CSV table of C-alpha atoms and ligand atoms in Angstrom, one decimal:
chain,number,residue,atom,x,y,z
A,29,MET,CA,-168.4,7.2,54.1
A,30,ILE,CA,-168.1,4.5,56.6
A,31,GLY,CA,-168.0,5.1,60.2
A,32,TYR,CA,-169.2,3.6,63.7
A,33,GLN,CA,-172.8,5.4,64.5
A,34,LEU,CA,-174.0,4.9,67.8
A,35,THR,CA,-177.6,4.2,68.2
A,36,ALA,CA,-177.8,3.2,71.7
A,37,TYR,CA,-174.9,3.1,74.1
A,38,GLY,CA,-173.6,-0.4,75.2
A,39,PRO,CA,-170.3,-2.5,75.8
A,40,PRO,CA,-167.9,-2.0,72.5
A,41,ALA,CA,-168.7,-5.4,70.6
A,42,SER,CA,-172.4,-4.1,70.6
A,43,HIS,CA,-171.2,-1.2,68.0
A,44,THR,CA,-171.0,-2.2,64.3
A,45,ILE,CA,-170.0,-0.1,61.0
A,46,ALA,CA,-172.4,1.8,59.2
A,47,THR,CA,-172.5,3.8,55.8
A,48,LEU,CA,-173.1,7.6,56.5
A,49,PRO,CA,-173.8,10.2,54.1
A,50,ASP,CA,-170.8,12.4,53.4
A,51,ILE,CA,-170.1,15.2,55.4
A,52,VAL,CA,-170.7,18.9,54.3
A,53,VAL,CA,-168.6,21.1,55.9
A,54,GLY,CA,-170.0,23.8,58.0
A,55,PRO,CA,-169.2,27.5,59.0
A,56,GLY,CA,-166.0,27.5,61.5
A,57,GLN,CA,-165.2,23.9,60.5
A,58,VAL,CA,-162.5,22.0,58.9
A,59,LEU,CA,-163.1,18.9,57.0
A,60,ILE,CA,-160.7,16.0,57.5
A,61,ARG,CA,-160.1,12.7,55.3
A,62,ASN,CA,-158.9,10.4,58.3
A,63,GLU,CA,-156.1,8.3,57.7
A,64,ALA,CA,-155.6,7.3,61.4
A,65,ILE,CA,-157.8,7.2,64.7
A,66,GLY,CA,-156.3,7.4,68.0
A,67,LEU,CA,-158.2,4.9,70.6
A,68,ASN,CA,-158.6,6.4,74.2
A,69,PHE,CA,-159.8,5.4,77.5
A,70,PRO,CA,-162.6,8.1,77.4
A,71,ASP,CA,-163.6,6.4,74.3
A,72,ALA,CA,-164.2,3.4,75.8
A,73,LEU,CA,-166.2,5.2,78.2
A,74,MET,CA,-167.9,6.9,75.9
A,75,VAL,CA,-169.4,4.1,74.2
A,76,GLN,CA,-170.5,2.6,77.0
A,77,GLY,CA,-172.4,5.9,78.2
A,78,LYS,CA,-170.2,6.0,81.2
A,79,TYR,CA,-168.2,9.2,80.1
A,80,GLN,CA,-169.0,12.2,82.2
A,81,LYS,CA,-171.2,13.6,79.2
A,82,ARG,CA,-173.7,11.6,77.3
A,83,PRO,CA,-174.7,12.9,73.9
A,84,GLU,CA,-178.0,11.8,72.7
A,85,PRO,CA,-177.7,8.7,70.3
A,86,PRO,CA,-177.1,8.5,67.0
A,87,PHE,CA,-173.7,10.1,67.0
A,88,VAL,CA,-170.3,9.1,65.7
A,89,PRO,CA,-168.1,9.0,69.0
A,90,GLY,CA,-164.4,9.0,68.7
A,91,ARG,CA,-161.8,11.9,69.9
A,92,ASP,CA,-158.5,11.8,67.8
A,93,CYS,CA,-157.8,11.7,64.3
A,94,ALA,CA,-155.3,12.6,61.7
A,95,GLY,CA,-155.0,13.1,57.7
A,96,THR,CA,-155.7,15.8,55.2
A,97,VAL,CA,-157.9,18.3,54.9
A,98,ILE,CA,-160.5,18.2,52.2
A,99,ALA,CA,-162.6,21.4,52.7
A,100,VAL,CA,-162.8,24.5,55.0
A,101,GLY,CA,-165.9,26.0,55.9
A,102,GLU,CA,-166.8,29.8,55.8
A,103,GLY,CA,-164.9,31.8,58.3
A,104,VAL,CA,-161.8,29.2,58.3
A,105,THR,CA,-158.3,30.7,58.3
A,106,GLY,CA,-155.1,29.2,58.5
A,107,PHE,CA,-156.1,25.8,56.8
A,108,LYS,CA,-156.2,25.0,53.3
A,109,ILE,CA,-157.1,22.0,51.1
A,110,GLY,CA,-154.4,19.4,51.4
A,111,ASP,CA,-152.8,20.3,54.5
A,112,PRO,CA,-151.6,17.5,57.0
A,113,VAL,CA,-153.4,17.7,60.0
A,114,VAL,CA,-154.3,16.4,63.6
A,115,ALA,CA,-157.5,16.9,65.4
A,116,GLN,CA,-158.9,16.3,68.8
A,117,VAL,CA,-162.4,16.6,68.6
A,118,PHE,CA,-165.4,15.7,71.0
A,119,SER,CA,-166.8,13.3,69.0
A,120,GLY,CA,-166.8,12.3,65.5
A,121,ALA,CA,-163.4,10.6,64.8
A,122,PHE,CA,-164.4,7.1,64.5
A,123,ALA,CA,-165.2,7.6,60.7
A,124,GLU,CA,-163.5,8.1,57.5
A,125,GLN,CA,-164.2,12.0,57.5
A,126,VAL,CA,-164.7,14.2,60.4
A,127,ALA,CA,-165.6,17.9,60.2
A,128,ALA,CA,-163.5,19.2,63.1
A,129,PRO,CA,-163.9,22.7,64.8
A,130,VAL,CA,-160.9,24.8,63.5
A,131,GLU,CA,-159.9,25.3,67.3
A,132,ARG,CA,-159.3,21.5,67.8
A,133,VAL,CA,-157.2,21.5,64.4
A,134,PHE,CA,-153.4,21.5,64.6
A,135,HIS,CA,-151.0,21.4,62.0
A,136,ARG,CA,-149.2,18.1,61.6
A,137,PRO,CA,-145.1,18.7,61.1
A,138,SER,CA,-143.5,16.8,58.4
A,139,GLY,CA,-142.0,13.8,60.1
A,140,VAL,CA,-145.1,13.0,62.5
A,141,SER,CA,-147.1,10.5,60.8
A,142,ALA,CA,-150.7,10.5,60.9
A,143,ILE,CA,-150.5,7.4,63.1
A,144,ASP,CA,-148.3,8.9,65.7
A,145,ALA,CA,-150.2,12.2,65.5
A,146,ALA,CA,-153.5,10.4,66.0
A,147,GLY,CA,-152.0,8.4,68.8
A,148,ALA,CA,-150.7,11.3,70.6
A,149,ALA,CA,-153.7,14.0,70.5
A,150,THR,CA,-155.9,13.4,73.5
A,151,VAL,CA,-153.1,12.0,75.6
A,152,PHE,CA,-150.5,14.8,74.8
A,153,ASN,CA,-152.9,17.8,75.4
A,154,THR,CA,-154.2,16.0,78.5
A,155,ALA,CA,-150.7,15.9,79.8
A,156,PHE,CA,-149.8,19.2,78.6
A,157,VAL,CA,-152.9,20.6,80.9
A,158,ALA,CA,-151.9,18.5,84.0
A,159,VAL,CA,-148.0,19.0,83.6
A,160,SER,CA,-147.4,22.5,82.2
A,161,ILE,CA,-150.7,24.6,82.7
A,162,ARG,CA,-151.9,23.1,86.0
A,163,ALA,CA,-148.6,21.8,87.9
A,164,ASN,CA,-146.5,24.5,86.4
A,165,VAL,CA,-143.7,21.9,86.1
A,166,LYS,CA,-140.2,23.3,85.8
A,167,ALA,CA,-136.6,22.0,85.7
A,168,GLY,CA,-135.5,20.1,88.8
A,169,ASP,CA,-139.0,19.6,89.9
A,170,ARG,CA,-139.7,16.1,91.3
A,171,VAL,CA,-142.8,14.7,89.6
A,172,VAL,CA,-144.5,11.2,90.2
A,173,VAL,CA,-146.7,9.9,87.5
A,174,THR,CA,-149.4,7.1,88.4
A,175,GLY,CA,-150.5,4.9,85.6
A,176,ALA,CA,-147.1,6.0,83.8
A,177,ALA,CA,-147.2,3.4,81.3
A,178,GLY,CA,-150.7,4.2,80.1
A,179,GLY,CA,-151.6,6.9,77.4
A,180,VAL,CA,-152.0,10.1,79.5
A,181,GLY,CA,-149.2,8.8,81.8
A,182,ALA,CA,-146.5,8.2,79.3
A,183,ALA,CA,-147.1,11.6,77.8
A,184,ALA,CA,-147.0,13.2,80.9
A,185,VAL,CA,-143.4,11.4,82.0
A,186,GLN,CA,-142.4,12.4,78.8
A,187,LEU,CA,-143.3,16.1,78.9
A,188,ALA,CA,-142.3,16.4,82.3
A,189,ALA,CA,-138.8,14.7,81.5
A,190,ASN,CA,-138.4,17.3,78.6
A,191,LEU,CA,-138.8,20.0,80.9
A,192,GLY,CA,-135.9,18.8,82.8
A,193,ALA,CA,-138.0,17.3,85.7
A,194,HIS,CA,-137.1,14.3,88.0
A,195,VAL,CA,-139.6,11.8,86.8
A,196,VAL,CA,-140.7,8.8,88.7
A,197,GLY,CA,-143.3,6.5,87.1
A,198,ILE,CA,-145.8,4.1,88.9
A,199,VAL,CA,-146.6,1.1,87.0
A,200,SER,CA,-148.1,-2.4,87.5
A,201,SER,CA,-145.6,-4.8,85.7
A,202,GLU,CA,-141.9,-4.6,84.7
A,203,GLU,CA,-143.0,-4.6,81.0
A,204,LYS,CA,-144.6,-1.5,81.8
A,205,ALA,CA,-141.9,-0.2,83.8
A,206,GLU,CA,-139.2,-0.7,80.8
A,207,LEU,CA,-141.8,1.6,78.4
A,208,VAL,CA,-141.9,4.3,81.2
A,209,ARG,CA,-138.1,4.2,81.3
A,210,CYS,CA,-137.7,4.7,77.8
A,211,CYS,CA,-140.2,7.7,78.1
A,212,GLY,CA,-137.3,9.4,80.3
A,213,ALA,CA,-138.4,8.5,83.7
A,214,GLU,CA,-135.6,8.4,86.0
A,215,ARG,CA,-137.1,5.6,87.8
A,216,ALA,CA,-140.3,3.2,87.5
A,217,LEU,CA,-141.4,1.8,90.6
A,218,VAL,CA,-143.3,-1.6,90.1
A,219,ILE,CA,-146.1,-1.5,92.5
A,220,ALA,CA,-148.5,-4.2,92.6
A,221,VAL,CA,-150.4,-4.0,95.5
A,222,ARG,CA,-153.8,-2.3,95.0
A,223,ASP,CA,-155.1,-2.5,99.0
A,224,GLU,CA,-155.4,1.1,100.0
A,225,GLU,CA,-153.5,0.8,103.5
A,226,ALA,CA,-150.7,-1.2,101.9
A,227,LEU,CA,-150.4,1.4,99.0
A,228,LYS,CA,-150.2,4.1,101.5
A,229,ASP,CA,-147.2,2.3,103.1
A,230,VAL,CA,-145.4,1.9,99.8
A,231,PHE,CA,-145.9,6.0,99.1
A,232,LYS,CA,-144.8,6.9,102.4
A,233,ASN,CA,-141.6,4.7,102.5
A,234,GLU,CA,-140.8,4.2,98.7
A,235,VAL,CA,-142.3,6.7,96.5
A,236,ARG,CA,-141.2,9.9,98.8
A,237,ARG,CA,-137.9,8.5,99.3
A,238,ALA,CA,-137.2,7.7,95.4
A,239,TRP,CA,-134.8,10.7,95.6
A,240,SER,CA,-132.7,9.4,98.3
A,241,ASP,CA,-133.9,11.9,100.8
A,242,ASP,CA,-137.4,12.4,102.8
A,243,ARG,CA,-138.5,15.6,101.1
A,244,GLY,CA,-141.3,13.9,98.8
A,245,ALA,CA,-142.3,14.8,95.3
A,246,ASP,CA,-143.3,18.1,94.3
A,247,VAL,CA,-146.0,17.1,91.9
A,248,ILE,CA,-148.0,13.9,91.5
A,249,ILE,CA,-149.9,13.4,88.3
A,250,ASP,CA,-152.6,10.9,89.3
A,251,THR,CA,-154.4,9.1,86.3
A,252,VAL,CA,-155.6,6.2,88.5
A,253,GLY,CA,-157.9,7.4,91.3
A,254,GLY,CA,-159.2,5.3,94.4
A,255,ALA,CA,-156.6,4.1,96.7
A,256,MET,CA,-153.8,5.4,94.4
A,257,PHE,CA,-154.7,9.0,94.6
A,258,GLN,CA,-155.2,8.5,98.8
A,259,ALA,CA,-151.7,7.0,98.6
A,260,GLY,CA,-150.2,9.6,96.3
A,261,LEU,CA,-151.1,12.3,98.6
A,262,ARG,CA,-148.5,10.3,101.3
A,263,GLY,CA,-145.9,10.9,98.2
A,264,LEU,CA,-146.1,14.7,98.5
A,265,GLY,CA,-143.5,16.9,100.0
A,266,PHE,CA,-144.0,20.6,101.3
A,267,ALA,CA,-146.4,22.5,99.1
A,268,GLY,CA,-146.9,19.6,96.8
A,269,LYS,CA,-149.6,19.6,94.4
A,270,LEU,CA,-151.7,16.4,93.4
A,271,VAL,CA,-153.1,16.7,89.9
A,272,ILE,CA,-156.4,14.6,89.1
A,273,VAL,CA,-156.4,13.6,85.7
A,274,GLY,CA,-158.6,10.6,85.8
A,275,PHE,CA,-160.0,7.4,87.6
A,276,ALA,CA,-158.7,4.8,85.5
A,277,SER,CA,-159.3,2.4,88.4
A,278,GLY,CA,-162.9,3.5,88.5
A,279,ASP,CA,-162.9,4.6,91.9
A,280,ILE,CA,-163.7,8.6,92.4
A,281,PRO,CA,-161.8,9.2,95.6
A,282,ALA,CA,-162.5,12.0,98.4
A,283,ALA,CA,-159.7,14.2,99.9
A,284,LYS,CA,-160.0,14.9,103.4
A,285,ALA,CA,-159.5,18.7,103.9
A,286,ASN,CA,-157.6,18.2,107.2
A,287,TYR,CA,-154.8,16.3,105.6
A,288,LEU,CA,-154.4,18.9,102.9
A,289,LEU,CA,-154.4,21.6,105.6
A,290,TYR,CA,-151.9,19.9,107.9
A,291,ASN,CA,-149.6,18.7,105.3
A,292,ASN,CA,-149.6,22.3,103.2
A,293,LEU,CA,-150.8,20.3,99.8
A,294,THR,CA,-153.0,21.5,96.8
A,295,VAL,CA,-155.1,19.1,95.1
A,296,MET,CA,-156.4,20.4,91.5
A,297,GLY,CA,-158.3,19.0,88.6
A,298,ALA,CA,-156.7,19.1,84.9
A,299,PRO,CA,-160.0,18.7,82.7
A,300,LEU,CA,-159.1,18.5,78.9
A,301,ASP,CA,-161.9,19.8,77.1
A,302,ILE,CA,-162.5,23.1,79.0
A,303,HIS,CA,-159.3,24.1,78.3
A,304,PHE,CA,-160.1,24.4,74.4
A,305,ASP,CA,-163.0,27.0,75.7
A,306,GLU,CA,-161.2,29.0,78.2
A,307,ALA,CA,-157.5,28.6,77.1
A,308,LEU,CA,-157.1,28.3,73.4
A,309,ASP,CA,-153.9,29.9,72.9
A,310,ARG,CA,-152.1,28.0,75.3
A,311,MET,CA,-153.6,24.6,74.2
A,312,ARG,CA,-152.2,26.0,70.5
A,313,ASP,CA,-149.0,26.5,71.9
A,314,GLY,CA,-149.0,23.2,73.9
A,315,ALA,CA,-149.7,21.4,70.6
A,316,ALA,CA,-147.1,22.9,68.7
A,317,TRP,CA,-144.5,22.2,71.7
A,318,TRP,CA,-145.8,18.1,71.6
A,319,LEU,CA,-145.6,18.0,67.9
A,320,GLY,CA,-142.7,19.6,67.9
A,321,LEU,CA,-141.0,17.2,70.2
A,322,LEU,CA,-142.5,14.1,68.6
A,323,ALA,CA,-140.9,15.7,65.1
A,324,GLN,CA,-137.4,15.9,66.8
A,325,GLY,CA,-137.5,12.6,68.3
A,326,LYS,CA,-137.7,13.9,71.9
A,327,ALA,CA,-141.0,12.5,72.6
A,328,GLN,CA,-142.6,9.1,71.3
A,329,ALA,CA,-146.3,8.5,70.5
A,330,ASN,CA,-145.6,4.7,72.1
A,331,VAL,CA,-148.1,3.4,69.4
A,332,THR,CA,-147.6,-0.3,70.0
A,333,ALA,CA,-150.5,-1.7,67.3
A,334,VAL,CA,-152.5,-0.5,64.5
A,335,LEU,CA,-155.7,-2.0,64.0
A,336,PRO,CA,-157.8,-2.0,60.7
A,337,PHE,CA,-161.0,-0.2,60.9
A,338,GLU,CA,-162.9,-3.2,61.7
A,339,ARG,CA,-161.5,-4.0,64.8
A,340,LEU,CA,-161.8,-0.5,66.4
A,341,MET,CA,-164.1,-1.8,68.9
A,342,GLN,CA,-162.1,-4.7,69.9
A,343,GLY,CA,-159.4,-2.2,70.6
A,344,LEU,CA,-161.5,-0.2,72.7
A,345,GLN,CA,-162.5,-3.8,74.5
A,346,ASP,CA,-158.5,-4.4,74.8
A,347,ILE,CA,-158.3,-1.1,76.7
A,348,LEU,CA,-161.0,-1.7,79.3
A,349,ASP,CA,-159.3,-5.3,79.8
A,350,ARG,CA,-156.1,-3.4,80.7
A,351,LYS,CA,-154.1,-5.4,77.8
A,352,VAL,CA,-152.5,-2.4,76.0
A,353,ALA,CA,-149.4,-0.7,77.0
A,354,GLY,CA,-148.9,2.6,75.1
A,355,LYS,CA,-151.5,3.5,72.5
A,356,LEU,CA,-153.4,1.9,70.0
A,357,VAL,CA,-154.4,3.6,66.7
A,358,VAL,CA,-156.7,2.4,63.8
A,359,GLN,CA,-155.7,2.9,60.2
A,360,THR,CA,-158.6,3.8,58.0
A,361,GLY,CA,-158.4,1.7,54.9
A,362,ALA,CA,-160.4,2.3,51.8
A,363,VAL,CA,-161.3,6.2,52.0
A,364,VAL,CA,-164.0,7.4,49.9
B,409,NAP,N1,-158.5,14.8,82.5
B,409,NAP,C1,-159.0,14.6,81.2
B,409,NAP,O1,-159.3,15.5,80.5
B,409,NAP,C2,-158.8,13.3,80.7
B,409,NAP,C3,-158.5,13.2,79.5
B,409,NAP,C4,-158.1,11.8,78.9
B,409,NAP,C5,-158.3,10.8,79.8
B,409,NAP,N2,-158.8,11.0,81.1
B,409,NAP,C6,-158.8,9.9,82.1
B,409,NAP,O2,-157.4,9.6,82.5
B,409,NAP,C7,-157.3,8.1,83.1
B,409,NAP,C8,-156.2,7.6,82.1
B,409,NAP,O3,-156.6,7.7,80.7
B,409,NAP,P1,-155.4,6.8,79.8
B,409,NAP,O4,-155.9,7.1,78.4
B,409,NAP,O5,-154.1,7.0,79.9
B,409,NAP,O6,-155.7,5.2,80.2
B,409,NAP,P2,-155.1,4.0,79.6
B,409,NAP,O7,-153.9,4.1,78.7
B,409,NAP,O8,-155.9,3.0,79.7
B,409,NAP,O9,-154.2,3.9,81.1
B,409,NAP,C9,-154.5,3.8,82.1
B,409,NAP,C10,-153.6,3.2,83.3
B,409,NAP,O10,-154.2,3.1,84.8
B,409,NAP,C11,-153.6,2.0,85.4
B,409,NAP,N3,-154.5,1.3,86.1
B,409,NAP,C12,-154.7,1.3,87.3
B,409,NAP,N4,-155.7,0.8,87.6
B,409,NAP,C13,-156.6,0.3,86.7
B,409,NAP,C14,-157.7,-0.3,86.6
B,409,NAP,N5,-158.7,-0.8,87.5
B,409,NAP,N6,-158.4,-0.4,85.0
B,409,NAP,C15,-157.4,0.1,83.8
B,409,NAP,N7,-156.2,0.7,84.3
B,409,NAP,C16,-155.8,1.0,85.5
B,409,NAP,C17,-153.0,1.3,84.3
B,409,NAP,O11,-151.5,1.0,84.8
B,409,NAP,P3,-151.0,0.0,85.3
B,409,NAP,O12,-151.7,-1.6,85.1
B,409,NAP,O13,-149.4,0.1,85.3
B,409,NAP,O14,-151.5,0.4,87.0
B,409,NAP,C18,-153.0,1.9,83.1
B,409,NAP,O15,-151.7,1.7,82.4
B,409,NAP,C19,-158.5,7.6,82.4
B,409,NAP,O16,-159.6,7.6,83.5
B,409,NAP,C20,-159.5,8.6,81.4
B,409,NAP,O17,-160.6,8.5,81.4
B,409,NAP,C21,-158.7,12.3,81.5
């Protein structure tokens, strides 16, 4: 089979396709023939060695894939050869085959293509952790999502909207605003300023009044970090919760404890991978929920481009260059 095997960390353009040995499925694993591979911001960090975990090369990176089961390892129940599946692994997806731990594999309902499922896996699982497990969003809640046209942002908008929340998305352009409205946000605020003081003013004056009163948001799902996080705290109302998803701005902020105390706020993290270890049943329920929403047309994977395998690394560079609205998916061609 072919795949991208990292021999050293470096920019996306430094990684090339290699011929790799076929995978022998191990105990507890499901061997998948990939039909589609989803690209994510963390993949772009991983190949550069900038992700929080740095496996020792050589290894095949890649988190999201979908295809068909071609073998099951010892001890695996619930999957058989021929099943359509989607998987969200820690690494290994950037190849024609992937051996996924069974707990990271989900049945793909009919009506959900491999392309949509691969485009949705990490972002919807992450959004589920943020929106449901951590923030416990309920019908009627006021929810602000930053980076709302990004992968996780758009998924968070859709999950919160499906729960009956009143969602406002923060984006940087009118094109992205349109995507966020299509995802179910009641409003999309185009905020071009990035300076922290200016952003704080925007959150105090516009975001917390987005619902025609000054009560502020119940929940802010923040995918951007930096100045957006600091400003986000100003958009919260009484007992508001700010959920940290990531730092797409590259800036890891610090929260002043006195601000949290005086304003009765909670700041919490929403790390995806650890939930597969600590809350697997909830993750399985969550995946069944969002896959069901996709199957029923109540949520969209927002795949905006499908690339050939040889353009996978260019896709990661486009994500880093902030050229992408929605999701990029790679279709695997000739499968060995
Ligand atoms: N918690 C977890 O386990 C977990 C899982 C997956 C991803 N993440 C993290 O979550 C964040 C978002 O991931 P994603 O897949 O949604 O990324 P994405 O699709 O690239 O979207 C990120 C969004 O952030 C906004 N942004 C603001 N400043 C930016 C900057 N300087 N560079 C790039 N984007 C910027 C962009 O929207 P505007 O242009 O509209 O501002 C963009 O749409 C990343 O930090 C990622 O590492 C965390």
